[in-house]
Coordinates of C-alpha atoms in Angstrom, one line a residue:
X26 CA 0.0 0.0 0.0
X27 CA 1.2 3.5 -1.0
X28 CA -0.5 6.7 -0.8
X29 CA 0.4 10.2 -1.8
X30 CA 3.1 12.7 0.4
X31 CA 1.5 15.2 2.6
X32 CA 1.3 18.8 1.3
X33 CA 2.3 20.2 4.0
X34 CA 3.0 19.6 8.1
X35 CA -0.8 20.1 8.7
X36 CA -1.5 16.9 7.0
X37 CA 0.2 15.2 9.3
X38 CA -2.4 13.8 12.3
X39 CA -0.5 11.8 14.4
X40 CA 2.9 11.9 16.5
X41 CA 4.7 9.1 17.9
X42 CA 6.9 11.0 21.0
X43 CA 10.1 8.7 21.9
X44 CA 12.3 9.4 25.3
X45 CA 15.1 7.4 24.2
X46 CA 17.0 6.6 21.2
X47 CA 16.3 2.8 21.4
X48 CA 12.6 3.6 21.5
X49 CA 13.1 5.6 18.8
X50 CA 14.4 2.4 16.9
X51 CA 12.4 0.4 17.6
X52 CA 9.1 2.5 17.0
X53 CA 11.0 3.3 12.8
X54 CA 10.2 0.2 12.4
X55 CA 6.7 0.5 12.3
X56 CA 6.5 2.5 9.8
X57 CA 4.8 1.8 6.5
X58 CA 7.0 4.2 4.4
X59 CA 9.0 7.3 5.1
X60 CA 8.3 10.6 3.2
X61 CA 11.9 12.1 4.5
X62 CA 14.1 9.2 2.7
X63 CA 15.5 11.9 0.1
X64 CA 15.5 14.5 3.3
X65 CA 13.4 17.2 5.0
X66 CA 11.1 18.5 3.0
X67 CA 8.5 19.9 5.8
X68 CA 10.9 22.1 8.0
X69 CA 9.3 23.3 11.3
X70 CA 7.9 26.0 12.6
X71 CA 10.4 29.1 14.1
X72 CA 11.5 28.6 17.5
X73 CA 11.0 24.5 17.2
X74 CA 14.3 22.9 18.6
X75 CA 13.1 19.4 17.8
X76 CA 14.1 17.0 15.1
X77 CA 11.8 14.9 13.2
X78 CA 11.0 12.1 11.0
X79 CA 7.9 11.7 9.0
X80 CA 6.1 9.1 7.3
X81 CA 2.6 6.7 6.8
X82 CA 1.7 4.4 9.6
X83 CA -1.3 2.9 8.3
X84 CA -4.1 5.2 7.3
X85 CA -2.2 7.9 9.2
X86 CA 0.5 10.6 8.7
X87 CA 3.2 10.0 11.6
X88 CA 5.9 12.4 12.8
X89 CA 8.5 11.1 14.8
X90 CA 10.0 12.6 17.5
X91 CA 13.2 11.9 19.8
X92 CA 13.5 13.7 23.2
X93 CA 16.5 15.7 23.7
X94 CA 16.5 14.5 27.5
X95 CA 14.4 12.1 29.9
X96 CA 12.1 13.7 32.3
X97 CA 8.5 15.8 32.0
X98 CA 10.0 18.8 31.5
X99 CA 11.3 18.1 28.7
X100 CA 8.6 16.3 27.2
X101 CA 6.6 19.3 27.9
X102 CA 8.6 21.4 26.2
X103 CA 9.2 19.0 23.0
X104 CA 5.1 18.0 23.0
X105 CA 4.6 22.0 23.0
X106 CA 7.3 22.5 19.7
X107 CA 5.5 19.9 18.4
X108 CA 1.8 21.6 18.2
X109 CA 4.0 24.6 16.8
X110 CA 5.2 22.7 14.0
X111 CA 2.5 20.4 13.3
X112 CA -0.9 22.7 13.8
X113 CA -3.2 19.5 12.6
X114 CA -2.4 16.9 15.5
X115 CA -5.3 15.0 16.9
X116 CA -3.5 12.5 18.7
X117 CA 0.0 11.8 20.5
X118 CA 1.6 8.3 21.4
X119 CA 4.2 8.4 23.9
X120 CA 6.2 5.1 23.3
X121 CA 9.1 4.0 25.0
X122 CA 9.6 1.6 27.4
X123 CA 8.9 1.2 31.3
X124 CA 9.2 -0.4 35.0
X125 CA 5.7 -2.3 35.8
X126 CA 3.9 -3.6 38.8
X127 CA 2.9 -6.9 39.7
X128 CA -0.6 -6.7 38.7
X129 CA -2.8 -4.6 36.7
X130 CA -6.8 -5.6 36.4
X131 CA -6.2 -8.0 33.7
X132 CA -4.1 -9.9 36.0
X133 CA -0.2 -10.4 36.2
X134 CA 2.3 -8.5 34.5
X135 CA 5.1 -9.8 32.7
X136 CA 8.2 -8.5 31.1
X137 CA 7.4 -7.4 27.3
X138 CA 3.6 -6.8 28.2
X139 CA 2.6 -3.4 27.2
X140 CA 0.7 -0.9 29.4
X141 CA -1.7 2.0 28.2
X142 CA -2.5 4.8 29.8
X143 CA -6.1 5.4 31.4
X144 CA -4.5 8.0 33.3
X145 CA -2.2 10.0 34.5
X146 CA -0.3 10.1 38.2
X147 CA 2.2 12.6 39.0
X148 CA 3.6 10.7 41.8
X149 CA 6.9 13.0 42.7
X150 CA 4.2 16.0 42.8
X151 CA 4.0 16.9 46.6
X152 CA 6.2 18.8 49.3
X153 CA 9.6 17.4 51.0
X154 CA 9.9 17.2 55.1
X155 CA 12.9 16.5 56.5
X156 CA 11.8 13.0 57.6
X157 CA 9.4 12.1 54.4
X158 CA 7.7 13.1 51.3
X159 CA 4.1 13.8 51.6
X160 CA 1.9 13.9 48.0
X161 CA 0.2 16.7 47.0
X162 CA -3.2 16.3 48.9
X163 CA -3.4 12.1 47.9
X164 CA -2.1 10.9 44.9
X165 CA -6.0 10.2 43.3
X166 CA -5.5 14.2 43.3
X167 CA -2.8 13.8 41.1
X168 CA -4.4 12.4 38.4
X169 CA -4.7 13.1 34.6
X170 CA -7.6 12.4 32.5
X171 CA -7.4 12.1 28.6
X172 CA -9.7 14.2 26.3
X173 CA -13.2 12.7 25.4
X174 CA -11.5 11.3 22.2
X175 CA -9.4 9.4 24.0
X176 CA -11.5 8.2 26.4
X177 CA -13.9 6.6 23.7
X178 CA -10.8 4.8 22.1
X179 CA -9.8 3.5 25.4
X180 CA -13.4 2.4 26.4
X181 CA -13.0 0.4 23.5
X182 CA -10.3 -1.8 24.9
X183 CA -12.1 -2.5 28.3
X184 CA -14.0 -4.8 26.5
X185 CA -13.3 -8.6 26.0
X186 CA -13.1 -8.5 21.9
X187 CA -11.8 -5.4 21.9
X188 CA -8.7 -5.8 24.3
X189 CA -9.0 -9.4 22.8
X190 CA -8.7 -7.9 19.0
X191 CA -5.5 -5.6 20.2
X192 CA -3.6 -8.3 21.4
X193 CA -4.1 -9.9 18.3
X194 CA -2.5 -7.0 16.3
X195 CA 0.2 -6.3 18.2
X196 CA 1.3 -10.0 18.2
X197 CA 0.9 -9.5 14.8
X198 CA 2.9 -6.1 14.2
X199 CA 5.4 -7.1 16.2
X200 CA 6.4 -10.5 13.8
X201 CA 6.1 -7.6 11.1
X202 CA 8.7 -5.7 12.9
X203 CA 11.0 -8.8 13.8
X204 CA 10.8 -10.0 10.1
X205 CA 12.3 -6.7 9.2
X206 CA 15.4 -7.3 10.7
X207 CA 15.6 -11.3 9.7
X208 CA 18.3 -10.3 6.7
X209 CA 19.8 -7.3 8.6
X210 CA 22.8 -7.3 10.9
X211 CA 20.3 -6.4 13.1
X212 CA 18.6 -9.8 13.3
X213 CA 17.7 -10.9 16.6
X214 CA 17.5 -7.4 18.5
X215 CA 13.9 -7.4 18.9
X216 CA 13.8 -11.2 19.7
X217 CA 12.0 -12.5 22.9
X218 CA 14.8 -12.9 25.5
X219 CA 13.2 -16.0 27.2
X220 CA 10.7 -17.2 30.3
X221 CA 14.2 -17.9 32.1
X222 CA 14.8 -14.2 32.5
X223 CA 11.5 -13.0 33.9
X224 CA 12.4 -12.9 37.6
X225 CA 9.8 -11.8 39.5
X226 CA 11.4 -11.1 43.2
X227 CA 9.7 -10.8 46.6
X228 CA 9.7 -7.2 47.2
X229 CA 11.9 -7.7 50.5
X230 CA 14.8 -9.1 48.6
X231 CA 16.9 -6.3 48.2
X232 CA 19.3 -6.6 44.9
X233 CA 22.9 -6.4 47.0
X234 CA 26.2 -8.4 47.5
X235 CA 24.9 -11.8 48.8
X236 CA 27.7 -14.0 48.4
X237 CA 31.1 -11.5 48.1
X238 CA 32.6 -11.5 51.9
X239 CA 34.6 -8.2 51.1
X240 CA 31.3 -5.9 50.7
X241 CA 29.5 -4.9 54.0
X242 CA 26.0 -4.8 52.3
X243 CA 26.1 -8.4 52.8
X244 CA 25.2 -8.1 55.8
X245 CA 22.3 -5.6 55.2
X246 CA 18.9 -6.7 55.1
X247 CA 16.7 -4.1 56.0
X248 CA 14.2 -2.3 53.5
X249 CA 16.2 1.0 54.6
X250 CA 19.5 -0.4 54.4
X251 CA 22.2 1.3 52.3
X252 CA 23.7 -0.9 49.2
X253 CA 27.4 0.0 47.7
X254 CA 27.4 2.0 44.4
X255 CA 28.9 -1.3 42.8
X256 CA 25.7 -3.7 43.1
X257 CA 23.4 -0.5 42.0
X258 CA 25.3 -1.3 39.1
X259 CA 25.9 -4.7 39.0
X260 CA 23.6 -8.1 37.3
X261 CA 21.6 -10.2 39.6
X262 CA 24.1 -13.0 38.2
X263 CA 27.0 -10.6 39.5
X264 CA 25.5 -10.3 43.7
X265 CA 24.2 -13.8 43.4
X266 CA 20.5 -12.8 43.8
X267 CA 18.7 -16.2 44.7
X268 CA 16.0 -17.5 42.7
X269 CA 14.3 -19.0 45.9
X270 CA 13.4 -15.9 46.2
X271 CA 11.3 -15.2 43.1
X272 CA 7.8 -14.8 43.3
X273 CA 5.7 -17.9 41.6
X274 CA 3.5 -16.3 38.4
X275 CA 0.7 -18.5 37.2
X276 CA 1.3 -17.2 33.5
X277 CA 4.9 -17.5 33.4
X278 CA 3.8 -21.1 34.4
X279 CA 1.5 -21.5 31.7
X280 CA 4.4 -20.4 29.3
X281 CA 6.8 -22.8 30.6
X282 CA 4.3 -25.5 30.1
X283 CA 3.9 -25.1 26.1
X284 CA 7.9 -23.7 26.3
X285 CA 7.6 -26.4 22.9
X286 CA 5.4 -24.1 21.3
X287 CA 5.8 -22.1 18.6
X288 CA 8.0 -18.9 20.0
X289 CA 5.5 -16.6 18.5
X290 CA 3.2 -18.2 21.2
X291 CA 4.7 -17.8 24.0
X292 CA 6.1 -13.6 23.3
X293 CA 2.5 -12.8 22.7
X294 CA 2.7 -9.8 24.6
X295 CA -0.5 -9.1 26.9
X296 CA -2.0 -5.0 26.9
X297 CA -3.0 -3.5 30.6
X298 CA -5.0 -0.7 30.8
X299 CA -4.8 1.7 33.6
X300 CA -2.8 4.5 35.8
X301 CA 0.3 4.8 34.6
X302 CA 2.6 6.7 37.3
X303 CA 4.9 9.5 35.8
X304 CA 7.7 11.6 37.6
X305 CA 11.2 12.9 37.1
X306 CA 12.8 9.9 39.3
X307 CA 13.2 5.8 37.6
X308 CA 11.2 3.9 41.0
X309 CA 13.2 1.0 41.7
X310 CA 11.7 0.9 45.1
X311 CA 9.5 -2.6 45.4
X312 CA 8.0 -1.3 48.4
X313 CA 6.9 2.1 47.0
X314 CA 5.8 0.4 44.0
X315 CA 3.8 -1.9 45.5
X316 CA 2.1 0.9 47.9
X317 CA 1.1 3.1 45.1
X318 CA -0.5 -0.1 42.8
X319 CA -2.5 -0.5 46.2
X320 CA -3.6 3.4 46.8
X321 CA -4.0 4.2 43.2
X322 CA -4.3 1.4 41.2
X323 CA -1.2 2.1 39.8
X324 CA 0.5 -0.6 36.6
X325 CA 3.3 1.1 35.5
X326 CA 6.0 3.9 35.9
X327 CA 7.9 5.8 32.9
X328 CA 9.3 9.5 33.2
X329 CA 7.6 11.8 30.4
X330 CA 3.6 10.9 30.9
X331 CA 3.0 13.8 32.9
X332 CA 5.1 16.3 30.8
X333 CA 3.3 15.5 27.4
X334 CA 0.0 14.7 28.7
X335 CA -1.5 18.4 29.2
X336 CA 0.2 19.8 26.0
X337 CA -1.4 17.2 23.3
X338 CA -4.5 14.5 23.2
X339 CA -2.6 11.5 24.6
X340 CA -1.4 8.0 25.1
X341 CA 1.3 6.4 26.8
X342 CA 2.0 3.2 25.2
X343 CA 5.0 1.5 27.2
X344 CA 6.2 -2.1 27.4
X345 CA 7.4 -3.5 30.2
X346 CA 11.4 -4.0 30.7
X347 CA 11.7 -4.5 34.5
X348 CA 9.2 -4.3 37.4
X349 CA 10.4 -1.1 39.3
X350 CA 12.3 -2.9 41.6
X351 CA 15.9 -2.7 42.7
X352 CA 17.1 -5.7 40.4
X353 CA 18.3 -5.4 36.5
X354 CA 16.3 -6.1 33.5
X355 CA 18.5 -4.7 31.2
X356 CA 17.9 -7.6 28.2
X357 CA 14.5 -6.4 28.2
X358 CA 14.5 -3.0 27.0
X359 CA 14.9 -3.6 23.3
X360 CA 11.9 -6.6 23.0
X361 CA 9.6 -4.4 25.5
X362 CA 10.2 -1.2 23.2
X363 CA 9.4 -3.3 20.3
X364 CA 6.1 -4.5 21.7
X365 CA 5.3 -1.1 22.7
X366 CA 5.7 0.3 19.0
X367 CA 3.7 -2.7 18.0
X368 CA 1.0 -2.0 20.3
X369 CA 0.8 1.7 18.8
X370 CA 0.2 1.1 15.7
X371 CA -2.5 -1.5 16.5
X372 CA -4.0 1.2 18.6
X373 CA -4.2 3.4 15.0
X374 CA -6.0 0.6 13.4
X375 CA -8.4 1.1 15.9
X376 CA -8.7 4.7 15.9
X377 CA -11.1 6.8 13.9
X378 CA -9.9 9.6 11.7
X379 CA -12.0 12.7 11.8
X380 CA -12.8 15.9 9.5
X381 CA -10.1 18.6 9.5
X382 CA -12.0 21.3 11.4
X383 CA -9.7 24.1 9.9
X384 CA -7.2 23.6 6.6
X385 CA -3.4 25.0 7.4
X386 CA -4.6 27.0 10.2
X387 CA -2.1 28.1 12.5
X388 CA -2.8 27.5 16.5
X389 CA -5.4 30.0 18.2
X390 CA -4.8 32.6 20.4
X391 CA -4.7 32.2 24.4
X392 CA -5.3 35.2 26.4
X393 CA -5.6 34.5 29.6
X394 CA -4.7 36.3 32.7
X395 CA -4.2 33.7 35.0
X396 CA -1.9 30.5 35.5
X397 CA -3.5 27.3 35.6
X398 CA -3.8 26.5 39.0
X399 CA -2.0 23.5 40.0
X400 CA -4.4 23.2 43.1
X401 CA -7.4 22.8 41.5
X402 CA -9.2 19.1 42.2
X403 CA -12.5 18.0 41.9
X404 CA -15.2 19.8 40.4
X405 CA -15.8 16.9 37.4
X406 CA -19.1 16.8 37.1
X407 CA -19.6 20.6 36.6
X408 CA -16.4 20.8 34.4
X409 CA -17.4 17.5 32.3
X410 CA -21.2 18.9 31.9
X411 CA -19.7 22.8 30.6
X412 CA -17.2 21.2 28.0
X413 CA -19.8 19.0 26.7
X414 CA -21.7 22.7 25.6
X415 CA -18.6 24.4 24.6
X416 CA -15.8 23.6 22.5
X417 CA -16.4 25.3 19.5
X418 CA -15.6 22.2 17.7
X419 CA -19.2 21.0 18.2
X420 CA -20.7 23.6 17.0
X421 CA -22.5 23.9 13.8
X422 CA -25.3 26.7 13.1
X423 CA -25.3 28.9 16.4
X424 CA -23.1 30.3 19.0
X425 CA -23.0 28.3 22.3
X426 CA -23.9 31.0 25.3
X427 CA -23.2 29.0 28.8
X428 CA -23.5 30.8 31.9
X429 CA -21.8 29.9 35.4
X430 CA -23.9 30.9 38.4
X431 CA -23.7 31.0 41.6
X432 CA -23.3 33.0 45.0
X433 CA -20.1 34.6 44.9
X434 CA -16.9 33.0 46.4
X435 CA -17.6 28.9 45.3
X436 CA -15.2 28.7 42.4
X437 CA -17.0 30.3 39.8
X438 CA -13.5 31.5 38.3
X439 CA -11.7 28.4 38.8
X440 CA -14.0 26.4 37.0
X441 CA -13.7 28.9 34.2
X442 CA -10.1 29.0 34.1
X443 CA -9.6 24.9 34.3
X444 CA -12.1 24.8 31.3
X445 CA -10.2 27.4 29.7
X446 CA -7.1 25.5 29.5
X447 CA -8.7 22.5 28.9
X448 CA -10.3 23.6 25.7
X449 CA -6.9 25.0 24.9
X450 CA -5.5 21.2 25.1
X451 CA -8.3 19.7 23.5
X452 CA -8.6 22.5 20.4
X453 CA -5.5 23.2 19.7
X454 CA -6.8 25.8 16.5
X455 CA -9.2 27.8 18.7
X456 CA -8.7 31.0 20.6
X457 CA -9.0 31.6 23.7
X458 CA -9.9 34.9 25.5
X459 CA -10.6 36.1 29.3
X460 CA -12.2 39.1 29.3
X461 CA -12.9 40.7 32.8
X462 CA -16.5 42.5 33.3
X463 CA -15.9 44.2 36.4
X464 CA -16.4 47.6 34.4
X465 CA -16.8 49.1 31.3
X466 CA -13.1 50.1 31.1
X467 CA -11.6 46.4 32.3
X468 CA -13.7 45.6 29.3
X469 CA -12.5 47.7 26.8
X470 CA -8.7 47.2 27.8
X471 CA -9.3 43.4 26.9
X472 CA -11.1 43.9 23.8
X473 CA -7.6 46.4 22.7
X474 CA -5.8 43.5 23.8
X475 CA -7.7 41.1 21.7
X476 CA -7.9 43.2 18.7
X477 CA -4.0 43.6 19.0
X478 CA -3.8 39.9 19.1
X479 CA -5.9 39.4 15.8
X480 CA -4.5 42.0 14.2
X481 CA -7.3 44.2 13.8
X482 CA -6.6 47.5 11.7
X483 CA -7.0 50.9 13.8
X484 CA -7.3 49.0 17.2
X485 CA -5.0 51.2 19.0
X486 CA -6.1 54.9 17.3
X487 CA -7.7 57.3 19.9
X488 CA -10.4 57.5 18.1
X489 CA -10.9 53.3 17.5
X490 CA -14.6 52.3 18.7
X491 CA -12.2 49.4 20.2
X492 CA -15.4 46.7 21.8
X493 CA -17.5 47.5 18.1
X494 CA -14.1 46.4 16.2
X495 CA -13.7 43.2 18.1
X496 CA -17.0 42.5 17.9
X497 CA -16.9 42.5 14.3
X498 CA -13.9 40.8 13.7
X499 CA -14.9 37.9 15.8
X500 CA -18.1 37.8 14.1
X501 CA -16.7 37.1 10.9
X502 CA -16.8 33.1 10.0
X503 CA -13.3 33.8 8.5
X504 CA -11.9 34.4 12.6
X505 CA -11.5 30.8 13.1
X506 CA -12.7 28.7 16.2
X507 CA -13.0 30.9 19.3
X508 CA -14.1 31.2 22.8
X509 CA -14.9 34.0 25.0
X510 CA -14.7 33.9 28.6
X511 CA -16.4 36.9 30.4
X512 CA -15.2 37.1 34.1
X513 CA -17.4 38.7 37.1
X514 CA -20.5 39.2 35.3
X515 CA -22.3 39.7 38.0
X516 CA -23.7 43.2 37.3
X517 CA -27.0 43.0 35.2
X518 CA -27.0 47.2 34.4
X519 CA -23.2 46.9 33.2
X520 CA -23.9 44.0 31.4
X521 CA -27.8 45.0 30.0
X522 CA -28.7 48.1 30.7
X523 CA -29.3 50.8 28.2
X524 CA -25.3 51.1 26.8
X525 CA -24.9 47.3 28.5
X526 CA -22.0 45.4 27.2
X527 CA -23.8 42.5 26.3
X528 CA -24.5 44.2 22.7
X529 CA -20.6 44.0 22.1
X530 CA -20.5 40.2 22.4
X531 CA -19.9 38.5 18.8
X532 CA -21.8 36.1 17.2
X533 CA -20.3 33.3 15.0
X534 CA -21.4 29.6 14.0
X535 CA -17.4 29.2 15.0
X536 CA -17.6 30.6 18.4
X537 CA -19.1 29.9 22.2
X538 CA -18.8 32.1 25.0

């Protein structure tokens, strides 16, 4: 299957966000065909420090991108270039590899099983006592939830045939992407490194000098015990780690029972859907793992979840290389990053494409006053209910109007501002504007500052009728997606009254306020 080149960078749909350069490898290899084979021919936008590749993964246009560094912060600042470059994204996948836990609601976990992301824990978020590390409020508040795209394609694999059918694909992309490599001197990188080294240990079994009489952490055995810098470092084969003390899995044991299968069999990879914990530390703590699977449900642990999550639509797709535990997986990585780029692309098979809202549109504006506020928990149903009415995106022949009352003081203007950069996440191509109603001139100041924004001709003569040439320019179906946000509207004279402002507001089939 071939299809035609992209016109341009707002053709392309999709991003595929890599931490690491063997994730990056592995997740090429996906690819149908590459559209940069003869070089760059797309660029990227001013001010865009990121380097890509692009091609076809399936039915989709696919940039890839390599993180500079590990961490959030700088997937937060890559996921960011990329929305500047690539104006037309609907979806990330954040693919890489990652440390699991011992069970997810499907049931066990094994190395090379991939994990999605349900949502999002930042689990390092929280303040630092001299004695501990308290979360921010709990860790539940923590949590990230994926746009209502998302949340339908994930619905989908909660369900027996479809979690069922995803398995199926992935077990199939992933021969695709071992065959690749069959006449390669590559062959064999992506192969299944055996049952014999999934070790599974009790989480009290600390991975430390057990048998060499010249290290002292021998001797330790305490969960808080320090361990020399030379067994951080060292194999399990190296400290003499005991396999008595590996935990007994009833689907490793099924493996090893038809180990005379066929290996495709038995590397089937199986796909856990859940909260996926993300912070700027690798957990390698058994204990802390297990505690946070327990309070929040928690399957998995990677480093960039959190950082890309609120600047793109997204999905961490990870597979698993180690079990977040003080012992070394290192043979894992390249098969677990494999599975993970195989799961991704069976995740775009299932995926539905929809209608370009706006053609080589650039991203909206966002004026708003405020700082998103970091604080802010709870308030789901109201939030959920008010984005239902107004992204612009679902708007066809009329201009949404939604009003937030209540008695002054509940959270009216929190609720405003979370939706505010919410819709910004969601809809990437439409504006965003806070103006404050407090009075006629906090009014007018905003409207300037809009018209500045857009451009308008005249906005900043003395003699501009400033509100009447925002109000037409908005107005106009050629302003793109929009919404308004009027703060403190609480007085009905300034707002209706015989020179009210309500007479200012626009009106467009592409706008809500």
């Amino acid at each position: 299957m071939s299809s035609s080149r992209p016109s341009s960078r707002d053709d392309f749909e999709v991003a595929i966000i890599c931490a690491l350069p063997l994730e990056c490898d592995a997740a090429s290899y996906i690819f149908d065909e590459f559209w940069d084979e003869n070089g760059d021919r797309y660029g990227r936008a001013v001010g865009d420090p990121n380097s890509y590749r692009t091609g076809r993964v399936g039915k989709y246009n696919v940039v890839l991108a390599l993180l500079s560094h590990m961490g959030k912060t700088s997937a937060a600042s890559a996921a960011a270039s990329i929305r500047m470059s690539y104006s037309g994204l609907q979806l990330a996948l954040l693919v890489g590899v990652c440390g699991g836990a011992r069970h997810s609601r499907e049931g066990e976990i094994l190395l090379g099983d991939v994990v999605i992301s349900k949502t999002i824990i930042q689990y390092d978020f929280g303040r630092q006592y001299p004695d501990k590390f308290v979360h921010k409020n709990t860790v539940v508040d923590c949590r990230s939830h994926p746009n209502k795209d998302i949340r339908t394609l994930l619905a989908t694999f909660e369900t027996d045939r479809g979690i069922d059918k995803l398995e199926q694909r992935t077990a199939y992309f992933l021969q695709q992407l071992q065959a690749k490599l069959v006449q390669t001197r590559r062959r064999g990188k992506y192969d299944y490194p055996g049952m014999a080294e999934d070790k599974l240990f009790e989480p009290a079994y600390r991975h430390k000098h057990h048998v060499s009489p010249m290290c002292i952490c021998r001797e330790y055995s305490g969960e808080l015990d320090p361990v020399c810098d030379e067994a951080l470092i060292s194999t399990c084969a190296d400290l003499g780690c005991d396999d008595e003390h590996l935990i007994t899995r009833e689907r490793l044991q099924a493996k090893q029972q038809s180990e005379h299968d066929r290996c495709d069999t038995l590397q089937q990879p199986a796909v856990h859907v859940g909260a996926i914990a993300s912070g700027d530390k690798v957990m390698k703590s058994a204990a802390d793992r297990d505690r946070l699977s327990r309070e929040a449900g928690v399957i998995a642990f990677e480093m960039e979840g959190a950082g890309v999550w609120d600047e793109v639509p997204c999905i961490v797709v990870k597979g698993v290389c180690d079990y977040a535990d003080s012992h070394k997986h290192k043979g894992w990585q390249n098969f677990a990053a494999a599975t993970a780029a195989s799961a991704s692309k069976a995740i775009l098979e299932f995926s539905t494409r929809t209608d370009k809202v706006m053609k080589a549109s650039p991203a909206g504006h966002r004026m708003v006053p405020f700082g998103r506020n970091e604080d802010f928990v709870g308030r789901e149903a109201a939030l959920s209910k008010l984005l239902d009415r107004i992204p612009p995106m679902t708007i066809k022949d009329n201009c949404q109007r939604t009003a937030i009352e209540g008695l002054g003081g509940i959270g009216k203007t929190q609720i405003a501002l979370e939706a505010a950069f919410r819709v910004h996440r969601e809809y990437p191509h439409c504006s965003v504007f806070w103006v404050p109603a407090v009075d006629a001139t906090s009014f007018e100041n905003a409207y300037r500052e809009i018209g500045r924004l857009l451009g308008v001709k005249g906005i900043d003569s003395d003699e501009a009728d400033v509100k009447t040439l925002v109000q037409a320019t908005l107005s106009r179906e050629d302003a793109g997606q929009w919404l308004l946000i009027v703060d403190n509207a609480d007085d009905p004279e300034l707002l209706f009254g015989p020179s009210g402002l309500s007479k200012y507001l626009p009106f467009s089939s592409s706008g809500a306020f």
